[in-house]
Amino acid sequence: MRLGVLVPAGNPTIEPELYRMAPRALTIHFARLDTLAGEPGGADGMERRTLGYLDSMPAATRSLAAVKPDAVVLAHTAVSYLTTFAAEPALLDRLRALAGPHAFTAAGAIHAALRHLGARRLALATPYPETISTAARTYWQAAGFEVVAHRRLDTPNIYDETEETAYNLARAADAPEADTILISGTGLPTAGIVDRLENDLGKPVVTSQAATLWHALQLLRVTEPVNGYGRLLTSASHPR
């Protein structure tokens, strides 16, 4: 099976993370979304840059078509936040018109993963500027979840951060009343910390990358086990 991934041009994180976590039955193929609005990953101009990626979706999906992907993901969670939960169906329709019926968004994958885990009360960790972080919180509240805690990472560039930073951010975001930790952002490295966080905190941890992979495996009915990256992906070998 082949997964096509539409990724922001400057994102250096999601490719190695998906390759690292993916089972052998799934191959992953990337196309980059271009934008001219400022430094990739930089906090300055991130809102304008994020929305600008939508304009390059047609060219990027055309470049993926040659490998005939079985599914395609728009792997940029923040674009869903800025277009809002109410507009997610329209964004999905636009994506599927370009990439086919098995296209989905990273935010849509997170939503499905949270429902799969039975999450209701979220501790949200975001690496975005204030505007996008607020939009993220609003998005998940509109999706029907209670955001009981939220911690924002104040960083000049998300792409310069490390797994240890993501680990500390999630620990800081956690609250006793939260039943699930959500670490948002495909540009923040998280693959190596999910198991550790779940062991330390005693609750599920969902990340943009893990949810994207999990949803693709569910959609494509790939049942090869994925272990070592948290309970969500461990459950990928048992599709519903």
mmCIF file of C-alpha atoms in Angstrom:
data_model
loop_
_atom_site.group_PDB
_atom_site.id
_atom_site.type_symbol
_atom_site.label_atom_id
_atom_site.label_comp_id
_atom_site.label_asym_id
_atom_site.label_seq_id
_atom_site.Cartn_x
_atom_site.Cartn_y
_atom_site.Cartn_z
ATOM 1 C CA MET A 1 0.000 0.000 0.000
ATOM 2 C CA ARG A 2 1.140 3.549 -0.746
ATOM 3 C CA LEU A 3 0.482 6.673 1.305
ATOM 4 C CA GLY A 4 0.969 10.068 -0.333
ATOM 5 C CA VAL A 5 1.822 12.920 2.015
ATOM 6 C CA LEU A 6 1.403 16.627 1.267
ATOM 7 C CA VAL A 7 3.870 18.374 3.558
ATOM 8 C CA PRO A 8 4.905 22.023 4.060
ATOM 9 C CA ALA A 9 8.041 22.746 2.074
ATOM 10 C CA GLY A 10 10.324 23.375 5.043
ATOM 11 C CA ASN A 11 9.119 20.561 7.335
ATOM 12 C CA PRO A 12 12.149 18.306 8.080
ATOM 13 C CA THR A 13 10.353 16.208 10.710
ATOM 14 C CA ILE A 14 7.430 14.220 9.402
ATOM 15 C CA GLU A 15 9.334 12.298 6.710
ATOM 16 C CA PRO A 16 11.830 10.575 9.027
ATOM 17 C CA GLU A 17 9.160 10.091 11.693
ATOM 18 C CA LEU A 18 6.678 8.369 9.378
ATOM 19 C CA TYR A 19 9.438 6.243 7.820
ATOM 20 C CA ARG A 20 10.562 5.277 11.320
ATOM 21 C CA MET A 21 7.103 4.211 12.498
ATOM 22 C CA ALA A 22 5.569 2.731 9.348
ATOM 23 C CA PRO A 23 5.204 -1.045 8.928
ATOM 24 C CA ARG A 24 6.787 -2.711 5.905
ATOM 25 C CA ALA A 25 3.404 -3.156 4.215
ATOM 26 C CA LEU A 26 3.093 0.622 3.752
ATOM 27 C CA THR A 27 5.345 2.796 1.617
ATOM 28 C CA ILE A 28 5.252 6.581 2.003
ATOM 29 C CA HIS A 29 5.720 9.188 -0.721
ATOM 30 C CA PHE A 30 5.985 12.950 -0.196
ATOM 31 C CA ALA A 31 5.169 16.092 -2.142
ATOM 32 C CA ARG A 32 6.001 19.541 -0.824
ATOM 33 C CA LEU A 33 3.607 22.445 -0.513
ATOM 34 C CA ASP A 34 5.235 25.724 -1.477
ATOM 35 C CA THR A 35 4.629 29.141 0.010
ATOM 36 C CA LEU A 36 6.464 32.448 -0.164
ATOM 37 C CA ALA A 37 5.345 33.877 3.172
ATOM 38 C CA GLY A 38 8.425 34.019 5.366
ATOM 39 C CA GLU A 39 10.853 31.541 6.885
ATOM 40 C CA PRO A 40 9.600 27.913 6.949
ATOM 41 C CA GLY A 41 8.650 26.976 10.499
ATOM 42 C CA GLY A 42 9.150 30.505 11.765
ATOM 43 C CA ALA A 43 6.640 32.062 14.134
ATOM 44 C CA ASP A 44 6.633 35.319 12.161
ATOM 45 C CA GLY A 45 4.141 35.069 9.303
ATOM 46 C CA MET A 46 3.068 31.524 10.187
ATOM 47 C CA GLU A 47 -0.644 32.232 9.825
ATOM 48 C CA ARG A 48 -0.283 33.676 6.330
ATOM 49 C CA ARG A 49 2.192 30.951 5.350
ATOM 50 C CA THR A 50 -0.119 28.198 6.601
ATOM 51 C CA LEU A 51 -3.092 29.381 4.583
ATOM 52 C CA GLY A 52 -0.811 29.879 1.584
ATOM 53 C CA TYR A 53 -0.099 26.154 1.442
ATOM 54 C CA LEU A 54 -3.651 25.584 0.260
ATOM 55 C CA ASP A 55 -2.841 27.352 -3.007
ATOM 56 C CA SER A 56 -0.142 24.812 -3.836
ATOM 57 C CA MET A 57 -2.272 21.710 -3.194
ATOM 58 C CA PRO A 58 -3.181 21.192 -6.881
ATOM 59 C CA ALA A 59 0.443 21.114 -8.056
ATOM 60 C CA ALA A 60 1.559 18.934 -5.157
ATOM 61 C CA THR A 61 -1.213 16.389 -5.644
ATOM 62 C CA ARG A 62 -0.424 16.208 -9.354
ATOM 63 C CA SER A 63 3.187 15.356 -8.540
ATOM 64 C CA LEU A 64 2.017 12.530 -6.251
ATOM 65 C CA ALA A 65 -0.319 11.070 -8.846
ATOM 66 C CA ALA A 66 2.543 9.386 -10.711
ATOM 67 C CA VAL A 67 3.147 6.959 -7.812
ATOM 68 C CA LYS A 68 -0.589 6.099 -7.643
ATOM 69 C CA PRO A 69 -1.059 6.465 -3.879
ATOM 70 C CA ASP A 70 -3.836 4.491 -2.238
ATOM 71 C CA ALA A 71 -4.477 7.375 0.154
ATOM 72 C CA VAL A 72 -3.248 10.967 0.486
ATOM 73 C CA VAL A 73 -2.960 13.075 3.645
ATOM 74 C CA LEU A 74 -2.690 16.827 4.006
ATOM 75 C CA ALA A 75 -0.088 16.626 6.771
ATOM 76 C CA HIS A 76 -0.412 20.099 8.189
ATOM 77 C CA THR A 77 -2.602 20.252 11.272
ATOM 78 C CA ALA A 78 -2.559 24.037 11.610
ATOM 79 C CA VAL A 79 -4.276 24.618 8.282
ATOM 80 C CA SER A 80 -7.374 22.888 9.650
ATOM 81 C CA TYR A 81 -7.236 25.009 12.787
ATOM 82 C CA LEU A 82 -7.146 28.248 10.833
ATOM 83 C CA THR A 83 -9.924 27.200 8.462
ATOM 84 C CA THR A 84 -11.960 26.047 11.543
ATOM 85 C CA PHE A 85 -13.737 22.832 12.477
ATOM 86 C CA ALA A 86 -16.956 23.999 10.808
ATOM 87 C CA ALA A 87 -15.095 24.333 7.499
ATOM 88 C CA GLU A 88 -13.283 20.981 7.762
ATOM 89 C CA PRO A 89 -15.810 19.170 5.504
ATOM 90 C CA ALA A 90 -15.283 21.786 2.790
ATOM 91 C CA LEU A 91 -11.491 21.451 3.136
ATOM 92 C CA LEU A 92 -11.829 17.685 2.885
ATOM 93 C CA ASP A 93 -14.029 17.965 -0.204
ATOM 94 C CA ARG A 94 -11.444 20.234 -1.814
ATOM 95 C CA LEU A 95 -8.658 17.799 -0.995
ATOM 96 C CA ARG A 96 -10.577 14.760 -2.237
ATOM 97 C CA ALA A 97 -11.439 16.504 -5.496
ATOM 98 C CA LEU A 98 -7.698 16.774 -6.085
ATOM 99 C CA ALA A 99 -6.378 13.570 -4.538
ATOM 100 C CA GLY A 100 -9.201 11.043 -4.579
ATOM 101 C CA PRO A 101 -11.751 9.579 -2.159
ATOM 102 C CA HIS A 102 -9.200 8.249 0.334
ATOM 103 C CA ALA A 103 -7.682 11.667 1.027
ATOM 104 C CA PHE A 104 -7.776 12.984 4.596
ATOM 105 C CA THR A 105 -6.304 15.712 6.783
ATOM 106 C CA ALA A 106 -3.971 15.369 9.754
ATOM 107 C CA ALA A 107 -6.602 17.021 11.953
ATOM 108 C CA GLY A 108 -9.210 14.587 10.695
ATOM 109 C CA ALA A 109 -6.876 11.722 11.568
ATOM 110 C CA ILE A 110 -6.415 13.108 15.088
ATOM 111 C CA HIS A 111 -10.169 13.445 15.482
ATOM 112 C CA ALA A 112 -10.683 9.801 14.479
ATOM 113 C CA ALA A 113 -7.857 8.680 16.775
ATOM 114 C CA LEU A 114 -9.270 10.539 19.772
ATOM 115 C CA ARG A 115 -12.687 8.976 19.195
ATOM 116 C CA HIS A 116 -11.068 5.544 18.836
ATOM 117 C CA LEU A 117 -9.379 5.985 22.215
ATOM 118 C CA GLY A 118 -12.551 7.242 23.871
ATOM 119 C CA ALA A 119 -10.986 10.610 24.709
ATOM 120 C CA ARG A 120 -13.199 13.313 26.207
ATOM 121 C CA ARG A 121 -10.967 15.659 28.210
ATOM 122 C CA LEU A 122 -7.801 16.832 26.486
ATOM 123 C CA ALA A 123 -4.538 18.291 27.677
ATOM 124 C CA LEU A 124 -3.414 20.150 24.559
ATOM 125 C CA ALA A 125 0.232 20.919 23.738
ATOM 126 C CA THR A 126 0.872 23.279 20.810
ATOM 127 C CA PRO A 127 4.077 24.670 19.262
ATOM 128 C CA TYR A 128 2.394 27.556 17.460
ATOM 129 C CA PRO A 129 2.131 31.315 17.910
ATOM 130 C CA GLU A 130 -0.752 32.516 20.063
ATOM 131 C CA THR A 131 -3.201 32.998 17.181
ATOM 132 C CA ILE A 132 -2.869 29.443 15.858
ATOM 133 C CA SER A 133 -2.717 27.942 19.353
ATOM 134 C CA THR A 134 -6.010 29.648 20.189
ATOM 135 C CA ALA A 135 -7.475 28.376 16.921
ATOM 136 C CA ALA A 136 -6.333 24.861 17.843
ATOM 137 C CA ARG A 137 -8.069 25.009 21.195
ATOM 138 C CA THR A 138 -11.240 26.353 19.580
ATOM 139 C CA TYR A 139 -11.093 23.608 16.926
ATOM 140 C CA TRP A 140 -11.035 20.759 19.444
ATOM 141 C CA GLN A 141 -13.729 22.340 21.574
ATOM 142 C CA ALA A 142 -15.915 22.653 18.481
ATOM 143 C CA ALA A 143 -15.168 18.998 17.733
ATOM 144 C CA GLY A 144 -16.813 18.075 21.024
ATOM 145 C CA PHE A 145 -13.831 17.677 23.345
ATOM 146 C CA GLU A 146 -13.228 19.489 26.611
ATOM 147 C CA VAL A 147 -9.789 21.115 26.633
ATOM 148 C CA VAL A 148 -9.044 21.010 30.347
ATOM 149 C CA ALA A 149 -5.432 22.196 30.014
ATOM 150 C CA HIS A 150 -3.352 23.861 27.317
ATOM 151 C CA ARG A 151 0.331 24.679 27.157
ATOM 152 C CA ARG A 152 1.889 26.585 24.262
ATOM 153 C CA LEU A 153 5.551 26.323 23.283
ATOM 154 C CA ASP A 154 6.918 29.789 22.604
ATOM 155 C CA THR A 155 9.503 29.033 19.921
ATOM 156 C CA PRO A 156 10.902 31.160 17.101
ATOM 157 C CA ASN A 157 10.915 28.108 14.805
ATOM 158 C CA ILE A 158 9.127 24.790 15.345
ATOM 159 C CA TYR A 159 11.577 22.992 13.047
ATOM 160 C CA ASP A 160 14.493 23.697 15.404
ATOM 161 C CA GLU A 161 12.933 21.873 18.347
ATOM 162 C CA THR A 162 13.800 18.434 19.740
ATOM 163 C CA GLU A 163 11.993 15.401 21.127
ATOM 164 C CA GLU A 164 13.047 16.448 24.623
ATOM 165 C CA THR A 165 11.362 19.815 24.125
ATOM 166 C CA ALA A 166 8.195 18.029 23.008
ATOM 167 C CA TYR A 167 8.385 15.708 26.026
ATOM 168 C CA ASN A 168 8.692 18.628 28.447
ATOM 169 C CA LEU A 169 5.888 20.494 26.683
ATOM 170 C CA ALA A 170 3.543 17.522 27.058
ATOM 171 C CA ARG A 171 4.453 17.075 30.732
ATOM 172 C CA ALA A 172 3.751 20.756 31.325
ATOM 173 C CA ALA A 173 0.421 20.536 29.488
ATOM 174 C CA ASP A 174 -0.852 17.536 31.469
ATOM 175 C CA ALA A 175 -3.486 17.932 34.159
ATOM 176 C CA PRO A 176 -5.028 15.336 36.495
ATOM 177 C CA GLU A 177 -8.472 15.743 34.943
ATOM 178 C CA ALA A 178 -7.197 15.154 31.379
ATOM 179 C CA ASP A 179 -7.793 11.654 30.051
ATOM 180 C CA THR A 180 -5.635 12.120 26.921
ATOM 181 C CA ILE A 181 -2.621 14.223 25.897
ATOM 182 C CA LEU A 182 -2.688 15.740 22.412
ATOM 183 C CA ILE A 183 0.617 17.035 21.016
ATOM 184 C CA SER A 184 -0.245 18.931 17.858
ATOM 185 C CA GLY A 185 2.004 19.783 14.923
ATOM 186 C CA THR A 186 3.664 17.605 12.273
ATOM 187 C CA GLY A 187 6.830 19.694 12.527
ATOM 188 C CA LEU A 188 7.492 18.850 16.190
ATOM 189 C CA PRO A 189 9.493 15.612 16.666
ATOM 190 C CA THR A 190 7.593 13.168 18.863
ATOM 191 C CA ALA A 191 8.046 9.588 17.598
ATOM 192 C CA GLY A 192 10.561 8.631 20.266
ATOM 193 C CA ILE A 193 8.701 10.040 23.283
ATOM 194 C CA VAL A 194 5.140 8.703 23.071
ATOM 195 C CA ASP A 195 5.801 5.419 24.874
ATOM 196 C CA ARG A 196 7.827 7.246 27.515
ATOM 197 C CA LEU A 197 5.098 9.815 28.100
ATOM 198 C CA GLU A 198 2.391 7.169 28.335
ATOM 199 C CA ASN A 199 4.440 5.237 30.877
ATOM 200 C CA ASP A 200 5.170 8.383 32.884
ATOM 201 C CA LEU A 201 1.678 9.894 32.765
ATOM 202 C CA GLY A 202 -0.492 6.788 32.684
ATOM 203 C CA LYS A 203 -2.739 7.999 29.869
ATOM 204 C CA PRO A 204 -2.831 7.898 26.056
ATOM 205 C CA VAL A 205 -0.734 10.351 24.064
ATOM 206 C CA VAL A 206 -1.798 11.302 20.533
ATOM 207 C CA THR A 207 0.460 13.199 18.139
ATOM 208 C CA SER A 208 -0.161 14.525 14.643
ATOM 209 C CA GLN A 209 2.311 12.033 13.154
ATOM 210 C CA ALA A 210 1.063 8.969 15.025
ATOM 211 C CA ALA A 211 -2.576 9.790 14.271
ATOM 212 C CA THR A 212 -1.775 10.331 10.584
ATOM 213 C CA LEU A 213 -0.110 6.927 10.326
ATOM 214 C CA TRP A 214 -2.796 5.196 12.402
ATOM 215 C CA HIS A 215 -5.602 6.610 10.268
ATOM 216 C CA ALA A 216 -3.848 5.598 7.045
ATOM 217 C CA LEU A 217 -3.409 2.043 8.330
ATOM 218 C CA GLN A 218 -7.081 1.885 9.320
ATOM 219 C CA LEU A 219 -8.217 3.310 5.991
ATOM 220 C CA LEU A 220 -6.056 0.936 3.959
ATOM 221 C CA ARG A 221 -6.666 -2.077 6.228
ATOM 222 C CA VAL A 222 -2.998 -2.650 6.934
ATOM 223 C CA THR A 223 -2.904 -4.905 9.999
ATOM 224 C CA GLU A 224 0.854 -5.359 10.435
ATOM 225 C CA PRO A 225 1.665 -4.546 14.098
ATOM 226 C CA VAL A 226 3.281 -1.207 14.960
ATOM 227 C CA ASN A 227 4.854 -1.358 18.406
ATOM 228 C CA GLY A 228 6.988 1.053 20.402
ATOM 229 C CA TYR A 229 5.215 4.287 19.484
ATOM 230 C CA GLY A 230 2.273 4.373 21.878
ATOM 231 C CA ARG A 231 -0.997 2.564 22.391
ATOM 232 C CA LEU A 232 -2.754 4.208 19.443
ATOM 233 C CA LEU A 233 -0.407 2.628 16.903
ATOM 234 C CA THR A 234 -0.322 -0.637 18.823
ATOM 235 C CA SER A 235 -4.072 -0.763 18.226
ATOM 236 C CA ALA A 236 -3.522 -0.281 14.471
ATOM 237 C CA SER A 237 -3.232 -4.054 14.061
ATOM 238 C CA HIS A 238 -6.856 -4.381 15.199
ATOM 239 C CA PRO A 239 -8.926 -2.288 12.739
ATOM 240 C CA ARG A 240 -12.506 -1.525 13.649
#
